[in-house]
PDB file of C-alpha atoms in Angstrom:
ATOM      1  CA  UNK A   1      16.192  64.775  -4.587  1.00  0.00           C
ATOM      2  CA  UNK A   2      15.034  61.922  -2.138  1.00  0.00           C
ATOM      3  CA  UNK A   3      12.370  59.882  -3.064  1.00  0.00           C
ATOM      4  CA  UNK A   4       9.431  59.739  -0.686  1.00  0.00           C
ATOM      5  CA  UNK A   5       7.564  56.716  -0.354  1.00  0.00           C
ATOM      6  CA  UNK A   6       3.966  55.994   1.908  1.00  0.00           C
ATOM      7  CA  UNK A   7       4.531  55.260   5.235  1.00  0.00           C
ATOM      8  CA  UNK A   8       1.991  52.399   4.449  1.00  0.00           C
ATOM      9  CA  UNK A   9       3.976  51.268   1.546  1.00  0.00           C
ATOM     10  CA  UNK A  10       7.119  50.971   3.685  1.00  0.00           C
ATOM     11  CA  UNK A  11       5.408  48.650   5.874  1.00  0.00           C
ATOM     12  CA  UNK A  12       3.845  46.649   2.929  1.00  0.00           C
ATOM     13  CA  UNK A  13       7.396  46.044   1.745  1.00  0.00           C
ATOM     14  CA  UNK A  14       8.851  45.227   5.305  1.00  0.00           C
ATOM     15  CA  UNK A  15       6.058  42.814   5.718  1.00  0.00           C
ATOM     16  CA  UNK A  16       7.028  40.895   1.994  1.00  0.00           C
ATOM     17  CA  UNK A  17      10.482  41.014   3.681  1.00  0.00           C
ATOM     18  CA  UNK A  18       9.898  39.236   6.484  1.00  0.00           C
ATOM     19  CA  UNK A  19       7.554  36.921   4.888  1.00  0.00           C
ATOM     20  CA  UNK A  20      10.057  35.461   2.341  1.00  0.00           C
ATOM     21  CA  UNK A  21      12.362  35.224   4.812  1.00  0.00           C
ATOM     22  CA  UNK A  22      10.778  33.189   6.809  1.00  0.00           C
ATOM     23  CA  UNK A  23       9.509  31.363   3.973  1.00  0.00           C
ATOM     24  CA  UNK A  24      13.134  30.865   2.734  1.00  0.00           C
ATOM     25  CA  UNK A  25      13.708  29.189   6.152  1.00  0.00           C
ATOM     26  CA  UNK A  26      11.637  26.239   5.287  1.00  0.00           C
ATOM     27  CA  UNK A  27      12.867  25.929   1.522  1.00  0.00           C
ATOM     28  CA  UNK A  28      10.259  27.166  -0.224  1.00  0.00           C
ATOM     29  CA  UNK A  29      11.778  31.343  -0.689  1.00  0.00           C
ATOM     30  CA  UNK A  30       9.639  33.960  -2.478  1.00  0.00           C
ATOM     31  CA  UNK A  31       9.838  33.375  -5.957  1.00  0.00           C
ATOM     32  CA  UNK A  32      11.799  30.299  -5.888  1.00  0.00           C
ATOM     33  CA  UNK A  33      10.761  27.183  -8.145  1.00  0.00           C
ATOM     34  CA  UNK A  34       8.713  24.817  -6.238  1.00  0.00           C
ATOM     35  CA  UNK A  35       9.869  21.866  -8.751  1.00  0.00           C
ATOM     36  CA  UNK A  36      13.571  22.770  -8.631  1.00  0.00           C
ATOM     37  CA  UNK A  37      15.668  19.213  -7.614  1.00  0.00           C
ATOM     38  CA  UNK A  38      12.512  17.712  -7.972  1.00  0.00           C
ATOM     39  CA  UNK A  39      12.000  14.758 -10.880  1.00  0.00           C
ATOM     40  CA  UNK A  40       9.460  17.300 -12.714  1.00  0.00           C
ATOM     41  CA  UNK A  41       6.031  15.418 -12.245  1.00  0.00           C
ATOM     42  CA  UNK A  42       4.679  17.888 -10.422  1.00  0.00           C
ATOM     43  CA  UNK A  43       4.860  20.071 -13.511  1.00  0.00           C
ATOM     44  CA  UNK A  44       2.357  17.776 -15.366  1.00  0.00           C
ATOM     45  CA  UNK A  45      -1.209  17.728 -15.254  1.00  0.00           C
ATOM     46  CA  UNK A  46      -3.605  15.340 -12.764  1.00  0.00           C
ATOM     47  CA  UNK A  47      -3.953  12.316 -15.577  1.00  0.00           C
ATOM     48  CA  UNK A  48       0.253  12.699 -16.694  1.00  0.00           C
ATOM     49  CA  UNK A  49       1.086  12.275 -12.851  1.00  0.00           C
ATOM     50  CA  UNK A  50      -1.210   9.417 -11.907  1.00  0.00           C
ATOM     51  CA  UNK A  51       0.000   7.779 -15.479  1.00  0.00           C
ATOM     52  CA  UNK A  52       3.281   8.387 -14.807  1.00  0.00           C
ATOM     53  CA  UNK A  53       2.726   6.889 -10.743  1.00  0.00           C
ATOM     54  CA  UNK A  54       1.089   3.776 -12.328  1.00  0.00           C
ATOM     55  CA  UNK A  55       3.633   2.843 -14.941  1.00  0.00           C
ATOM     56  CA  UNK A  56       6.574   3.184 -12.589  1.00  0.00           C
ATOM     57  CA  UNK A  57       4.507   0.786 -10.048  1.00  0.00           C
ATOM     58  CA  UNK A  58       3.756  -1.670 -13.216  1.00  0.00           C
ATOM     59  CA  UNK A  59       7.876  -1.561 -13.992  1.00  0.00           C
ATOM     60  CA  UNK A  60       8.771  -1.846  -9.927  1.00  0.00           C
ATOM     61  CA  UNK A  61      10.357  -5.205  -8.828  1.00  0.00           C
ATOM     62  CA  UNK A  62       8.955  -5.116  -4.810  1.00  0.00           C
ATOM     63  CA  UNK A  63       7.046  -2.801  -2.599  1.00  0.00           C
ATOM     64  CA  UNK A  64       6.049  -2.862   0.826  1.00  0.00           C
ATOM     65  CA  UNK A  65       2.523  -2.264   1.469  1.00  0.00           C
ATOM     66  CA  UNK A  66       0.666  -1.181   4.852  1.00  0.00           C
ATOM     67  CA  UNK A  67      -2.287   0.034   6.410  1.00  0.00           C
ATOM     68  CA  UNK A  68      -5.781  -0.983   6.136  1.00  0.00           C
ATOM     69  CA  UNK A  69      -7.907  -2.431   3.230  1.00  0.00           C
ATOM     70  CA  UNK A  70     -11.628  -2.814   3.477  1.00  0.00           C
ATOM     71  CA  UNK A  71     -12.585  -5.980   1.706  1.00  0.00           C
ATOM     72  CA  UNK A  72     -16.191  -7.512   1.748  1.00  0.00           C
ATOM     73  CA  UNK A  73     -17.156  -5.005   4.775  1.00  0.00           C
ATOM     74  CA  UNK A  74     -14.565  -6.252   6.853  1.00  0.00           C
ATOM     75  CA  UNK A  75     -11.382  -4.036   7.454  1.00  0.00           C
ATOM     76  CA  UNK A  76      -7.885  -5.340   7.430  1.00  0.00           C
ATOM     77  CA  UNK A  77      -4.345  -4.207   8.457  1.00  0.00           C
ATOM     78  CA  UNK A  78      -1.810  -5.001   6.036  1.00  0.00           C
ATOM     79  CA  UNK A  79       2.052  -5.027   6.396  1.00  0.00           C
ATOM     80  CA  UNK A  80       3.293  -6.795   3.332  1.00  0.00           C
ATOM     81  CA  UNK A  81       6.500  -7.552   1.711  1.00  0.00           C
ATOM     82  CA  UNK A  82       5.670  -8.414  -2.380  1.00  0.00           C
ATOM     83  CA  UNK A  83       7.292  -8.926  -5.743  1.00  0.00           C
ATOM     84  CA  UNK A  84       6.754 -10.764  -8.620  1.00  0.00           C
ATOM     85  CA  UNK A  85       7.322 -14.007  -7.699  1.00  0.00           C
ATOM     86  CA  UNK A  86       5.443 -13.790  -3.829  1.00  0.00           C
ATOM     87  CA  UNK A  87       5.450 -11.751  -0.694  1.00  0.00           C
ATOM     88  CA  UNK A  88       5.610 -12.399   2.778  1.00  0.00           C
ATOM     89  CA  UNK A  89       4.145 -10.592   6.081  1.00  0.00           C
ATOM     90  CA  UNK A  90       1.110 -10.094   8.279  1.00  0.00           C
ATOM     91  CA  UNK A  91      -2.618  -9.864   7.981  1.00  0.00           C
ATOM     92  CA  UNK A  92      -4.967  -8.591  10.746  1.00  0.00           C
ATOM     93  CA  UNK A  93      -8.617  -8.466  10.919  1.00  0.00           C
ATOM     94  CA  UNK A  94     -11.317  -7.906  13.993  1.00  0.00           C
ATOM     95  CA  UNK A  95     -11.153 -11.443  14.796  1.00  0.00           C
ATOM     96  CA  UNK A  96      -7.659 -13.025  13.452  1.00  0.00           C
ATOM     97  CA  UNK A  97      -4.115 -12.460  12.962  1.00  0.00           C
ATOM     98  CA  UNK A  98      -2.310 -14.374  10.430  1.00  0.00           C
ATOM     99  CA  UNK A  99       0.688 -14.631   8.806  1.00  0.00           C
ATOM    100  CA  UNK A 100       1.061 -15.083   4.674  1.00  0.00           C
ATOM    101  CA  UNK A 101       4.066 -16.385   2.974  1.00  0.00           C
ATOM    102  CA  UNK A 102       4.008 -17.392  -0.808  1.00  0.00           C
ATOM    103  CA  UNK A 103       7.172 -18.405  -3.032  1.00  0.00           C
ATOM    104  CA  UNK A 104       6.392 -19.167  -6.253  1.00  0.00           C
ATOM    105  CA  UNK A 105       3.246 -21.205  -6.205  1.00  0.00           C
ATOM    106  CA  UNK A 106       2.844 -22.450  -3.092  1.00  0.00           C
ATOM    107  CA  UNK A 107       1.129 -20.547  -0.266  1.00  0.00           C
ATOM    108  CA  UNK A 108       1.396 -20.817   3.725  1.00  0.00           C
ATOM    109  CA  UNK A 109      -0.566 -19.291   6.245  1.00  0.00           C
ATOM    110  CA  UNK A 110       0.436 -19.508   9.822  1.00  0.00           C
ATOM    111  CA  UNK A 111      -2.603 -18.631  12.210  1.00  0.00           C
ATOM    112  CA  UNK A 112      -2.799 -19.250  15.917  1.00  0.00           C
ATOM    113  CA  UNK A 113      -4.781 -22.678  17.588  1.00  0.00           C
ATOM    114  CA  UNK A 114      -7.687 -19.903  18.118  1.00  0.00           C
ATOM    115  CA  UNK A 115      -8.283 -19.299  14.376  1.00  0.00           C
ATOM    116  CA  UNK A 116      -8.445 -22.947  13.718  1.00  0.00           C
ATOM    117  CA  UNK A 117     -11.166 -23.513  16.213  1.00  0.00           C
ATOM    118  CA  UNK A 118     -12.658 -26.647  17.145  1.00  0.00           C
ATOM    119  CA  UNK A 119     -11.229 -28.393  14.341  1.00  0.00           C
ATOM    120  CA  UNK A 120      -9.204 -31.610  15.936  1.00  0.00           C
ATOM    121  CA  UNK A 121      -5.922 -30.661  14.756  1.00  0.00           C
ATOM    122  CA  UNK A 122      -5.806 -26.331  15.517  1.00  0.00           C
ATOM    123  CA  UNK A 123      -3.562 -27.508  18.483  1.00  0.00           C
ATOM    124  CA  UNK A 124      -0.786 -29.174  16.293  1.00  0.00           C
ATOM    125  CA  UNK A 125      -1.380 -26.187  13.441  1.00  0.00           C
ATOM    126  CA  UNK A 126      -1.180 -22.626  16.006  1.00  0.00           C
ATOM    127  CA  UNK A 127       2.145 -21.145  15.063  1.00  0.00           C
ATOM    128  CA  UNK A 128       2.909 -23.531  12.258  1.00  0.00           C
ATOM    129  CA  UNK A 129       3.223 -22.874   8.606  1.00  0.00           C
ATOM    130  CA  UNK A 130       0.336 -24.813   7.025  1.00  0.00           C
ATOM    131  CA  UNK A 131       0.782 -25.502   3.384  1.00  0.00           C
ATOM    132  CA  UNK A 132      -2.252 -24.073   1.655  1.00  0.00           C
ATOM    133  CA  UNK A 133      -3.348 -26.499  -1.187  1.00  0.00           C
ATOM    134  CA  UNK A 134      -4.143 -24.916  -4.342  1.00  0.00           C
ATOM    135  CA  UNK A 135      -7.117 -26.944  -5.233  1.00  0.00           C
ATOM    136  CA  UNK A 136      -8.444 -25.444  -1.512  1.00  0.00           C
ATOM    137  CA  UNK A 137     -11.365 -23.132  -1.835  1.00  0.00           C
ATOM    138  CA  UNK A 138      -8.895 -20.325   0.554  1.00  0.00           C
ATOM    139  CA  UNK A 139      -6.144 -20.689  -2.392  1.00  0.00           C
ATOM    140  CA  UNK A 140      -7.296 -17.573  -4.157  1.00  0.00           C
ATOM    141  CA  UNK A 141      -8.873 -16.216  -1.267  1.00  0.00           C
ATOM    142  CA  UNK A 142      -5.218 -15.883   0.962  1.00  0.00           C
ATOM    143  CA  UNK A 143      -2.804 -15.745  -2.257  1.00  0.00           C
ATOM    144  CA  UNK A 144      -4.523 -12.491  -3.012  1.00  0.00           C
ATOM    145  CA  UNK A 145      -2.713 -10.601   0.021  1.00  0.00           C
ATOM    146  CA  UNK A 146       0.396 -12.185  -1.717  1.00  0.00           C
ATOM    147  CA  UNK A 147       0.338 -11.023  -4.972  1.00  0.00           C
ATOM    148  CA  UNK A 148       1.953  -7.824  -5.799  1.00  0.00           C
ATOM    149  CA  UNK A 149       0.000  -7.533  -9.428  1.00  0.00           C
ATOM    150  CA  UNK A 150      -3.347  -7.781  -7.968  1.00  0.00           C
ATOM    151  CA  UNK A 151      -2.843  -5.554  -5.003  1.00  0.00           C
ATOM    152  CA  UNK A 152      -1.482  -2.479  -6.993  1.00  0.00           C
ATOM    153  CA  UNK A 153      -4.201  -3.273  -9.913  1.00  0.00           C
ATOM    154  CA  UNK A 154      -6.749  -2.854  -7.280  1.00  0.00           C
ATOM    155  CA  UNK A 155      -5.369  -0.467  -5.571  1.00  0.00           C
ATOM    156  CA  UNK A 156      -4.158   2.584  -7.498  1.00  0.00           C
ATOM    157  CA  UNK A 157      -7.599   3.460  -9.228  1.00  0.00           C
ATOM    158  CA  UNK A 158      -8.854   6.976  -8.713  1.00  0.00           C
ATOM    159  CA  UNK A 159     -12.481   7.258  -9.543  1.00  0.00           C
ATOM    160  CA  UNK A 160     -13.877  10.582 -11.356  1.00  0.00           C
ATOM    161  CA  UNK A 161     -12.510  13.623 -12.396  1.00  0.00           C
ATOM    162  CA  UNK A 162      -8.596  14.406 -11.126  1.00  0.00           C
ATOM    163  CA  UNK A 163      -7.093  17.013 -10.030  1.00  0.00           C
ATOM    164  CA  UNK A 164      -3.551  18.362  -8.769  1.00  0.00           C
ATOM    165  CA  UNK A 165      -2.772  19.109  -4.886  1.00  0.00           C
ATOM    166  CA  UNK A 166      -0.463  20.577  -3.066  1.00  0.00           C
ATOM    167  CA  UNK A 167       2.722  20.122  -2.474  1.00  0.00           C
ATOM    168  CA  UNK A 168       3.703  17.677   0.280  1.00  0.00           C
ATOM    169  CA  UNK A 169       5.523  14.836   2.362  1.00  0.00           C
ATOM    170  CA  UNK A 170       4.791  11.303   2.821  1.00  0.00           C
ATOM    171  CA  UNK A 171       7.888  10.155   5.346  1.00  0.00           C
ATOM    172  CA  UNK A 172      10.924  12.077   4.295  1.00  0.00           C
ATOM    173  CA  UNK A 173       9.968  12.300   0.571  1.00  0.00           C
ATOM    174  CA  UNK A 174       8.444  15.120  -1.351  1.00  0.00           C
ATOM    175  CA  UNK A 175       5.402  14.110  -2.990  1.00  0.00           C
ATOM    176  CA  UNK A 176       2.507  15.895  -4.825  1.00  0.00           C
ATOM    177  CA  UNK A 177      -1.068  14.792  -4.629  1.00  0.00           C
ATOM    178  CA  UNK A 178      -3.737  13.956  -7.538  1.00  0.00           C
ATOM    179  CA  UNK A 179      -7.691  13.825  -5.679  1.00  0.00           C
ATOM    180  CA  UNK A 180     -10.536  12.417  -7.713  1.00  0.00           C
ATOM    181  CA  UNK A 181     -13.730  14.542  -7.349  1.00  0.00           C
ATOM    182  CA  UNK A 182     -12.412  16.701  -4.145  1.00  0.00           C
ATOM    183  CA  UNK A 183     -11.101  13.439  -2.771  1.00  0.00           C
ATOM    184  CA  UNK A 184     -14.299  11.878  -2.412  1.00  0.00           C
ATOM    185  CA  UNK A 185     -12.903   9.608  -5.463  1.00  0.00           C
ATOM    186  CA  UNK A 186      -9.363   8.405  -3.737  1.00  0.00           C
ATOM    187  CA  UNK A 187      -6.084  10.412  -2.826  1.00  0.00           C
ATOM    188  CA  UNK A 188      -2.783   9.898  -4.443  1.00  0.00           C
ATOM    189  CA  UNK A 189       0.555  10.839  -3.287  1.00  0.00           C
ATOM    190  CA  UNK A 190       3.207  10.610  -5.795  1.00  0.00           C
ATOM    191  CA  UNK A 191       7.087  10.624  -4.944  1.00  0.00           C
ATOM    192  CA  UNK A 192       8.905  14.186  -6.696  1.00  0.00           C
ATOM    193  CA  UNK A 193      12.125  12.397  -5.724  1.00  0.00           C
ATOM    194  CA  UNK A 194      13.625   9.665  -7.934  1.00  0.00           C
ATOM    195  CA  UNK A 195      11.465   7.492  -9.924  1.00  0.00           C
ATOM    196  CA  UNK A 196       7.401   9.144  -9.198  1.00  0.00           C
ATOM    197  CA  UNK A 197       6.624   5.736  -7.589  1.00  0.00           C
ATOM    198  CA  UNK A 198       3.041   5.894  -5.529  1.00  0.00           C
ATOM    199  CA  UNK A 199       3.736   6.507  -1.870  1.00  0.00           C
ATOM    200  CA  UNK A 200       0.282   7.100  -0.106  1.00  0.00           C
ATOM    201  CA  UNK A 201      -2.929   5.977  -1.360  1.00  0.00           C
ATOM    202  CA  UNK A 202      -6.318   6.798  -0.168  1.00  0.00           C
ATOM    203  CA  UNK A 203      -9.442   4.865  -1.317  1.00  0.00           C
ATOM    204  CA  UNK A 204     -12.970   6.348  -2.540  1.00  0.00           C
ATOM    205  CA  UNK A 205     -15.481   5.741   0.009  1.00  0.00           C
ATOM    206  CA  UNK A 206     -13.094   5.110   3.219  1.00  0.00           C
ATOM    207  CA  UNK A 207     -11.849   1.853   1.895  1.00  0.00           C
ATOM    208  CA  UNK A 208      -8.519   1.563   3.060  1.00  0.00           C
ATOM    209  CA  UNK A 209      -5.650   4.214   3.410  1.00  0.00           C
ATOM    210  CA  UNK A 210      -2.103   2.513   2.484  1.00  0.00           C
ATOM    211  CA  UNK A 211       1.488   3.176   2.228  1.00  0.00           C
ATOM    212  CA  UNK A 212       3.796   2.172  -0.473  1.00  0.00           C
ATOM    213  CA  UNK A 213       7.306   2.316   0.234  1.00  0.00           C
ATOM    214  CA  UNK A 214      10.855   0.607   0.019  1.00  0.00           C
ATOM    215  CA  UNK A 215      10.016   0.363  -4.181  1.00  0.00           C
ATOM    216  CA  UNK A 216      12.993  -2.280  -5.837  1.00  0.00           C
ATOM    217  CA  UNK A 217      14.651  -3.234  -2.488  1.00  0.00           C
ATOM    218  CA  UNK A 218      15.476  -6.848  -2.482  1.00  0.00           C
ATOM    219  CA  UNK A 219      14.133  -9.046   0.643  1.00  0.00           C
ATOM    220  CA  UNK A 220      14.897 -12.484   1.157  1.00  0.00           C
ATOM    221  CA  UNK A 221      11.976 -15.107   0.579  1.00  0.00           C
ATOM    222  CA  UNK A 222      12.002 -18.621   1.444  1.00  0.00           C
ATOM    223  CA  UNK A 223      10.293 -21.554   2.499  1.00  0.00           C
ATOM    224  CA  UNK A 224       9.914 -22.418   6.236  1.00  0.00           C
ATOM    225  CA  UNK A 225      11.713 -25.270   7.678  1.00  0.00           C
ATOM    226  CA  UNK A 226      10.413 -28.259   7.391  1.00  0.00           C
ATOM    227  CA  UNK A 227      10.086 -28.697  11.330  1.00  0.00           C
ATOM    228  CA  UNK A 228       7.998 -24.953  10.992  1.00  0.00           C
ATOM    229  CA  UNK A 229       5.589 -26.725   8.105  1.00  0.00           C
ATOM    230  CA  UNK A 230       2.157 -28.577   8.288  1.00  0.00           C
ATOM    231  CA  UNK A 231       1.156 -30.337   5.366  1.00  0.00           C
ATOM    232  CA  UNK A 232      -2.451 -31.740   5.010  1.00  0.00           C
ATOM    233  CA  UNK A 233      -2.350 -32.665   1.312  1.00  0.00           C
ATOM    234  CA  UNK A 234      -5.417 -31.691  -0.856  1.00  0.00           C
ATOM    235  CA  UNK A 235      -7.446 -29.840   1.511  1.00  0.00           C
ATOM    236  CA  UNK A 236      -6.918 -27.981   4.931  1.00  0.00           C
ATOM    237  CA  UNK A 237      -8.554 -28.979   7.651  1.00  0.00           C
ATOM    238  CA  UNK A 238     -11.799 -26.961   9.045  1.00  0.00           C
ATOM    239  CA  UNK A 239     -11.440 -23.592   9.885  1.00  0.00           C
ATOM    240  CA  UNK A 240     -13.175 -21.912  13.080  1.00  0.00           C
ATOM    241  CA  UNK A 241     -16.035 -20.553  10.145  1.00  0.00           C
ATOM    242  CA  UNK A 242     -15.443 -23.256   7.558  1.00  0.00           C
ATOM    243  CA  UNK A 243     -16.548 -20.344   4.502  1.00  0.00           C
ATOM    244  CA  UNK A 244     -17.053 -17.726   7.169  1.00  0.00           C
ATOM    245  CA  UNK A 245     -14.850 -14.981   8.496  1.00  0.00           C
ATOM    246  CA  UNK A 246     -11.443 -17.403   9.413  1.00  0.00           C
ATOM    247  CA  UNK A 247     -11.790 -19.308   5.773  1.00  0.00           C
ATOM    248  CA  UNK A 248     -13.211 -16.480   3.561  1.00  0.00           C
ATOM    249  CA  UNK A 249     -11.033 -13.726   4.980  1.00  0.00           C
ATOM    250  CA  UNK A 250     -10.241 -12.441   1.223  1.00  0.00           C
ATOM    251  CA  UNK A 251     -12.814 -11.306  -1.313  1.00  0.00           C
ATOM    252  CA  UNK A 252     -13.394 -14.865  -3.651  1.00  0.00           C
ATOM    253  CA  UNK A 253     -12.485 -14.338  -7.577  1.00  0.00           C
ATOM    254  CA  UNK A 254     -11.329 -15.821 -10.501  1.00  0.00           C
ATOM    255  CA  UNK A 255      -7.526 -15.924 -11.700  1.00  0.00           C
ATOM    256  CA  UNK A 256      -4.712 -16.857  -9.943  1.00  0.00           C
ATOM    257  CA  UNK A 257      -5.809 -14.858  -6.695  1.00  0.00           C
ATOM    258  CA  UNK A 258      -9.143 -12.957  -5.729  1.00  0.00           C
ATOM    259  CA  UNK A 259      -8.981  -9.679  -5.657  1.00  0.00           C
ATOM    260  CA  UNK A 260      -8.508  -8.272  -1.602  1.00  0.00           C
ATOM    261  CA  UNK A 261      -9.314  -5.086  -2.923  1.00  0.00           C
ATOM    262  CA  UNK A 262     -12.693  -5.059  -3.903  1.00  0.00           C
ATOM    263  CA  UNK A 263     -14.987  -3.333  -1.232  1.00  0.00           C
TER     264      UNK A 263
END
C-alpha cells in the first residue's frame, strides 16, 4: 500500500530541506549544536559569562585596546598597547594628538609644538618624548591611558539587569553577547574560542565603543633614546590650556592614575 501524504505537506518538508541546507552552508545545520568546538560559555547564563569575561581579563598579561572613550564630555580615540608594568600608543581628541609611553614608573608624552602652545619651549618639545614628572598635576591625569588595571576596571562594567545575545563575530572570532537592560546598560562580546577573554565592549549611555584584542601577546617596551627625550625636572612646562583641554585631557583622581573612564 503507498502512503499518501498532502500535497501541502510535501512542500512543507521540501521547504525544511532546503532551509537546513542552506543553513548547513554557513555552519550552523538544522539541529546541530550551536556550542559544539566552542569553549562552552555560551552555555552559561548572562552573570556566569560576564564573570567568567572579567576574571580571564583580571588573569591576562597585555591587551590592546581601541576605539573611543568619552571622558569628562570630551571623546577620545584610543589605540593602546598595555600590561602590567605600562603600555605604549596613541591618544586622539578634537583638538590634540599625542603619544603615551610608560615603563614602569615613569611616563612620556610626545605631543606636537601645537599642543604646547605659546609656552617658550613647544618648539624644542613637538615630536619629543617629554618626561612627565610624577609630582606634575598631568601625572595621574596621562598615566591613566597607560594603565592596563584601571582601563579594564573601568571599562568592563555592565549596568542593570543582563541578559544573553546572540550568537556572533567580533574579527574572526566567535563570540556571544551579554546586554544590560536591552543594551541601554553596555554591550559585551565575549570570545567562545580559547580563553572567553572580552573582545568588544560597548558603554551605557554612548560612552565609548572599544575593542580588546591580541590578549597575552608580548610587545616590546622601552624607553626612548636619550636624543628622542626632554627632561624638565619637577614640573612640565605650560601647556596650550595650562588645566584646560591640552593639560587635563584625562579625568583627575586619586591612586596611581585617574580613572579615563569615568564619563
Amino acid at each position: 500500500m503507498t502512503a499518501y501524504f498532502p500535497p501541502a505537506r510535501l512542500r512543507r518538508a521540501a521547504l525544511i530541506g532546503v532551509l537546513c541546507a542552506g543553513l548547513a552552508v554557513t555552519g550552523t545545520g538544522c539541529g546541530e549544536d550551536p556550542d559544539k568546538g566552542t569553549n562552552g560559555v555560551g552555555k552559561l547564563s548572562a552573570d556566569k559569562i560576564e564573570e567568567k569575561a572579567k576574571a580571564a581579563a583580571t588573569e591576562a598579561d597585555s591587551v590592546h585596546l581601541s576605539g573611543t572613550l568619552v571622558s569628562g564630555g570630551t571623546s577620545f580615540t584610543l589605540d593602546m598597547r598595555l600590561k602590567s608594568d605600562g603600555g605604549s600608543g596613541e591618544v586622539k581628541s578634537k583638538d590634540d594628538t599625542f603619544q603615551l609611553l610608560r615603563v614602569g614608573e615613569q611616563l612620556y608624552l610626545k605631543a606636537s609644538a601645537a599642543f604646547w602652545g605659546d609656552s617658550d619651549s613647544a618648539g624644542k618639545l613637538g615630536d619629543k618624548y617629554v618626561k612627565v614628572p610624577e609630582g606634575d598635576p598631568s601625572y595621574k591625569q596621562f598615566r591613566g591611558f597607560t594603565d592596563m588595571d584601571v582601563l579594564l576596571d573601568g571599562l568592563l562594567g555592565l549596568e542593570g539587569k543582563l541578559a544573553k545575545g546572540s550568537y556572533t563575530k567580533v574579527g574572526h572570532l566567535r563570540a556571544v553577547q551579554v546586554t544590560a537592560e536591552a543594551g541601554k546598560g553596555g554591550k559585551l562580546a565575549v570570545s567562545l574560542e580559547g580563553t572567553p577573554y572580552p573582545l568588544l565592549m560597548e558603554r551605557a549611555g554612548g560612552a565609548g565603543r572599544v575593542e580588546l584584542a591580541e590578549w597575552g601577546q608580548t610587545f616590546p617596551l622601552e624607553a626612548p633614546a636619550q636624543d628622542q627625550t626632554v627632561d624638565y625636572g619637577s614640573q612640565l612646562p605650560t601647556t596650550k590650556d595650562q588645566g584646560g583641554d591640552a593639560a587635563a585631557a584625562p579625568s583627575k583622581g586619586s591612586g596611581q592614575g585617574a580613572d579615563p573612564t569615568k564619563p
